[in-house]
């Protein structure tokens, strides 16, 4: 492990071939929302924290966050593990992407730690930018043609066929493949203009199907409806105003994935 | 210790569990003013200097400062120690923050050195940006809920409950907590628009109370009055001028801490 | 090899003193087009891949490229080798230059790998920016006066006599010379305003002459003619339009090489 | 020595306590002009080259320079040594400053090499920005009060008493002092608006006096007169033109040293 990234174990669990599922902030916050919901529902144990000079506060500055109770914490990623589900899971969540020149170092440290836990498979969750196309789809990418064949069998999943997957999502998958660890990514279609609960829900629905997760998506459904009602109201309010300087909805480039 | 940071000891003292107190330039220069005043009053010994490729001249360039006597010195941090106070103290002072990508390296080198001196507690001094709120307050953050409970007992101290503590202040506390070294921060409320002697004085007053320091704050009080008289005169002069392009006083974001 | 660059061998060939030929994107994409054509024609074996935190996607971001079949790959350089040609060749191709601060690290890793394959000579292909001068020339630079003397004997080749060769082309040659590995560069004259097939063809023609390569340049000739017909048609179309805001053709600085 | 800086010896001389004299590009190019003139006159032997990922082409890009004879060279610093003068000298010359984040690494490598040659004293040559003050002065800075006392004895030398010495000049002196190697700097007063031969001549005159160097300054004098005649003619020509947009001569900040 690099001296610029350090992983501190907080508890030890006996995991059997856990699947690493990473969800960090990215397009529409889809991956982060999905992983945080999984952590919320499956109640896995927090087993380790990752700190790094490459991981700053959400605005990119170095420092610590102050909590409501007056304590503080360095920016960090957290590993949660569930030994009781079948299969076992190892979740990675965090509030920010590493800086560009630290992406490889951080991803390699994550894979080193996962490998020490016996991890043989890596899954990244994120968003896929589409406009005017079907918004209920989940796009998938895989390390090999065989993995892609398996992904094609999943309901509601379409194979991504071009473009680039940027940031921590792409780098973790790329380096996992490099290590010959089976890996794939699920990307919820999203306009990417706001934290997209619906896209996260679509990704979760695929996961629930694949792993028969004991998860209630109704909570998520309620949140999605609330959010969409709020957005609708805001748009009505906005369209009642005289037109001025509205940022175009097509600002996000077509086909950008993250 | 990284090859990019080196600490050079200039004198050896036998310290017993000294408390490290760091004060570097930041919001309102509160921390630096406070630590420099403590050094001025307690007359601790200079025991070490820290040099680093991450610490430049005050304008950020690399080079040396030329003194009045024609000698020169690299940018550096200085450690001062007092073995005669109860408790012992280790002070860290300097003229500039490390560059962003060197913050972790520098803070780790500081903690390595402090640990070699037997240090079991770390305290950072700095400023807390407030507007229109009570300006005589000192905000505090702590590594644990227990530390925060102790801080609540201090007169004139209020617990900070959100936001971020940026720069060397935050990183030192964050990494100290990470090492399980007890640590906390005291932040003088300040508009942050000028070197704020009054905020530094408020922080010092708390310290004097906690550690029963043999310090005369009257010197500081006189300086505060002089400064405030000068600022007042300048404002009267300014308000007599025709209004133009005055930078708004609310330029500093609310709730920013450093 | 640096921890930031890693070379992964995919197949082992017994090579006898292979010549390393590098062609990466640069002025007019001359080097890349030429090396990719050589790989296409000589059908060498892919023997290794180079990955690095210094090599991003073509737009400079970190991540993976998604292929048409739904698989993904990290940005990488590829080594191809032909043990059947006389001499043996080792080709290096890729889609992007390393970032500036990684150029030395990457070039040294390339030379380490080439040296392990028994490589005793290095050749870089690229473009040379000229305007209004003879466009069919290939410019050459060499590590020593002796090498330059040899280069002078080649038909259609002129010795470059000033300027700088920038980027991966220059750094690989510079470090090879530094290691006392014989090395030289061939630079096709190009306006540098578009991917320049003709300049690449001129470079290839020199190579075919020097190494008696079993290569058909007629394929390339046909492509060159198609491209030039398209460019001509576009210019006629353009000149029929009312004049406005046309970027001047002299935007590329004279004498810039890459 | 760092892996990012490497020194390659080209010839071995038996030196007795040589004095290292560094002259790199800086304000008015004073240091570089002076050292290059010393090399030209004393005809020392080239004994080593320093290459580094921190040293680029004069425009900051990475690559190689192409010479008139068609050969190429990486950007480098060169060490020259004279074993026949009394004292012995070790000269360091180059065409560019290291990038900011490489200054410490490069300077430490220079000091490592000099120390291996038995060097016990370091001297940096450069320019000192002044306006409207006496232009024939040479300013000096020293590592200790004792060194400064010695410098005060020199004719035509004035002690610098504030400001900063930036870049490679300052960092080399700072790190030499840090290693307890005696060191000082001589800075020719210069407006800094052009390569300043006169300022370099003033610095050389001091050196000739101190070390009784067998150097003819008349060559330099002739060059100075030619240059100043040319500048005068240009100014007359310029003042005959209608006034427009002339960059003010006071653009260079007062008191800036390099």
mmCIF file of N, CA and C in Angstrom, chain A residues 15-55:
data_model
loop_
_atom_site.group_PDB
_atom_site.id
_atom_site.type_symbol
_atom_site.label_atom_id
_atom_site.label_comp_id
_atom_site.label_asym_id
_atom_site.label_seq_id
_atom_site.Cartn_x
_atom_site.Cartn_y
_atom_site.Cartn_z
ATOM 1 N N UNK A 15 -15.144 -13.305 6.287
ATOM 2 C CA UNK A 15 -15.940 -13.224 5.061
ATOM 3 C C UNK A 15 -15.569 -14.341 4.108
ATOM 4 N N UNK A 16 -16.563 -14.865 3.399
ATOM 5 C CA UNK A 16 -16.321 -15.911 2.403
ATOM 6 C C UNK A 16 -16.544 -15.324 1.007
ATOM 7 N N UNK A 17 -15.434 -15.142 0.266
ATOM 8 C CA UNK A 17 -15.503 -14.625 -1.101
ATOM 9 C C UNK A 17 -16.482 -13.463 -1.272
ATOM 10 N N UNK A 18 -16.351 -12.421 -0.480
ATOM 11 C CA UNK A 18 -17.313 -11.328 -0.587
ATOM 12 C C UNK A 18 -17.201 -10.633 -1.947
ATOM 13 N N UNK A 19 -18.309 -10.065 -2.396
ATOM 14 C CA UNK A 19 -18.333 -9.234 -3.606
ATOM 15 C C UNK A 19 -18.163 -7.791 -3.177
ATOM 16 N N UNK A 20 -17.163 -7.109 -3.748
ATOM 17 C CA UNK A 20 -16.964 -5.683 -3.441
ATOM 18 C C UNK A 20 -17.928 -4.867 -4.289
ATOM 19 N N UNK A 21 -18.739 -4.022 -3.642
ATOM 20 C CA UNK A 21 -19.648 -3.131 -4.375
ATOM 21 C C UNK A 21 -19.278 -1.691 -4.047
ATOM 22 N N UNK A 22 -18.817 -0.951 -5.059
ATOM 23 C CA UNK A 22 -18.383 0.422 -4.839
ATOM 24 C C UNK A 22 -19.416 1.405 -5.352
ATOM 25 N N UNK A 23 -19.698 2.440 -4.565
ATOM 26 C CA UNK A 23 -20.598 3.509 -5.002
ATOM 27 C C UNK A 23 -20.091 4.845 -4.505
ATOM 28 N N UNK A 24 -19.442 5.584 -5.381
ATOM 29 C CA UNK A 24 -18.906 6.895 -5.010
ATOM 30 C C UNK A 24 -19.660 7.982 -5.777
ATOM 31 N N UNK A 25 -19.546 9.237 -5.360
ATOM 32 C CA UNK A 25 -20.251 10.303 -6.080
ATOM 33 C C UNK A 25 -19.833 10.333 -7.544
ATOM 34 N N UNK A 26 -20.793 10.516 -8.424
ATOM 35 C CA UNK A 26 -20.529 10.615 -9.854
ATOM 36 C C UNK A 26 -21.776 11.143 -10.521
ATOM 37 N N UNK A 27 -21.948 10.835 -11.786
ATOM 38 C CA UNK A 27 -23.093 11.334 -12.550
ATOM 39 C C UNK A 27 -24.412 10.998 -11.836
ATOM 40 N N UNK A 28 -25.191 12.028 -11.480
ATOM 41 C CA UNK A 28 -26.486 11.824 -10.836
ATOM 42 C C UNK A 28 -26.379 11.182 -9.464
ATOM 43 N N UNK A 29 -25.176 11.065 -8.932
ATOM 44 C CA UNK A 29 -24.939 10.445 -7.616
ATOM 45 C C UNK A 29 -25.553 9.046 -7.524
ATOM 46 N N UNK A 30 -25.750 8.403 -8.674
ATOM 47 C CA UNK A 30 -26.484 7.142 -8.723
ATOM 48 C C UNK A 30 -25.809 6.054 -7.889
ATOM 49 N N UNK A 31 -24.487 5.895 -8.084
ATOM 50 C CA UNK A 31 -23.769 4.840 -7.369
ATOM 51 C C UNK A 31 -23.786 5.054 -5.873
ATOM 52 N N UNK A 32 -23.535 6.282 -5.456
ATOM 53 C CA UNK A 32 -23.499 6.570 -4.017
ATOM 54 C C UNK A 32 -24.858 6.349 -3.366
ATOM 55 N N UNK A 33 -25.919 6.842 -4.028
ATOM 56 C CA UNK A 33 -27.260 6.673 -3.468
ATOM 57 C C UNK A 33 -27.584 5.183 -3.325
ATOM 58 N N UNK A 34 -27.227 4.401 -4.347
ATOM 59 C CA UNK A 34 -27.567 2.974 -4.331
ATOM 60 C C UNK A 34 -26.811 2.245 -3.220
ATOM 61 N N UNK A 35 -25.505 2.489 -3.108
ATOM 62 C CA UNK A 35 -24.737 1.790 -2.082
ATOM 63 C C UNK A 35 -25.165 2.229 -0.686
ATOM 64 N N UNK A 36 -25.417 3.520 -0.502
ATOM 65 C CA UNK A 36 -25.836 3.975 0.820
ATOM 66 C C UNK A 36 -27.176 3.341 1.205
ATOM 67 N N UNK A 37 -28.070 3.143 0.218
ATOM 68 C CA UNK A 37 -29.348 2.499 0.505
ATOM 69 C C UNK A 37 -29.135 1.032 0.897
ATOM 70 N N UNK A 38 -28.213 0.367 0.202
ATOM 71 C CA UNK A 38 -27.905 -1.034 0.544
ATOM 72 C C UNK A 38 -27.370 -1.133 1.976
ATOM 73 N N UNK A 39 -26.499 -0.192 2.339
ATOM 74 C CA UNK A 39 -25.937 -0.189 3.695
ATOM 75 C C UNK A 39 -27.046 0.053 4.711
ATOM 76 N N UNK A 40 -27.932 0.981 4.348
ATOM 77 C CA UNK A 40 -29.042 1.322 5.233
ATOM 78 C C UNK A 40 -29.951 0.108 5.464
ATOM 79 N N UNK A 41 -30.179 -0.685 4.427
ATOM 80 C CA UNK A 41 -31.139 -1.783 4.503
ATOM 81 C C UNK A 41 -30.515 -3.078 5.034
ATOM 82 N N UNK A 42 -29.313 -3.385 4.589
ATOM 83 C CA UNK A 42 -28.717 -4.679 4.963
ATOM 84 C C UNK A 42 -27.990 -4.607 6.303
ATOM 85 N N UNK A 43 -27.774 -3.398 6.779
ATOM 86 C CA UNK A 43 -27.100 -3.199 8.072
ATOM 87 C C UNK A 43 -25.798 -4.015 8.181
ATOM 88 N N UNK A 44 -24.903 -3.857 7.218
ATOM 89 C CA UNK A 44 -23.604 -4.529 7.313
ATOM 90 C C UNK A 44 -22.755 -3.852 8.393
ATOM 91 N N UNK A 45 -21.649 -4.515 8.801
ATOM 92 C CA UNK A 45 -20.751 -3.941 9.832
ATOM 93 C C UNK A 45 -19.696 -3.059 9.167
ATOM 94 N N UNK A 46 -19.374 -1.928 9.796
ATOM 95 C CA UNK A 46 -18.275 -1.096 9.309
ATOM 96 C C UNK A 46 -16.976 -1.782 9.726
ATOM 97 N N UNK A 47 -16.153 -2.190 8.779
ATOM 98 C CA UNK A 47 -14.946 -2.941 9.143
ATOM 99 C C UNK A 47 -13.649 -2.188 8.882
ATOM 100 N N UNK A 48 -13.700 -1.109 8.093
ATOM 101 C CA UNK A 48 -12.446 -0.390 7.838
ATOM 102 C C UNK A 48 -12.723 0.995 7.269
ATOM 103 N N UNK A 49 -11.739 1.871 7.437
ATOM 104 C CA UNK A 49 -11.790 3.214 6.870
ATOM 105 C C UNK A 49 -10.540 3.419 6.030
ATOM 106 N N UNK A 50 -10.685 4.146 4.931
ATOM 107 C CA UNK A 50 -9.533 4.463 4.086
ATOM 108 C C UNK A 50 -9.343 5.976 4.110
ATOM 109 N N UNK A 51 -8.124 6.415 4.466
ATOM 110 C CA UNK A 51 -7.777 7.834 4.460
ATOM 111 C C UNK A 51 -6.708 8.054 3.405
ATOM 112 N N UNK A 52 -6.666 9.241 2.856
ATOM 113 C CA UNK A 52 -5.653 9.476 1.830
ATOM 114 C C UNK A 52 -5.438 10.956 1.585
ATOM 115 N N UNK A 53 -4.205 11.281 1.292
ATOM 116 C CA UNK A 53 -3.896 12.645 0.890
ATOM 117 C C UNK A 53 -4.542 12.967 -0.455
ATOM 118 N N UNK A 54 -5.066 11.939 -1.139
ATOM 119 C CA UNK A 54 -5.756 12.164 -2.422
ATOM 120 C C UNK A 54 -7.251 12.370 -2.266
ATOM 121 N N UNK A 55 -7.756 12.282 -1.017
ATOM 122 C CA UNK A 55 -9.195 12.420 -0.775
ATOM 123 C C UNK A 55 -9.429 13.639 0.096
#
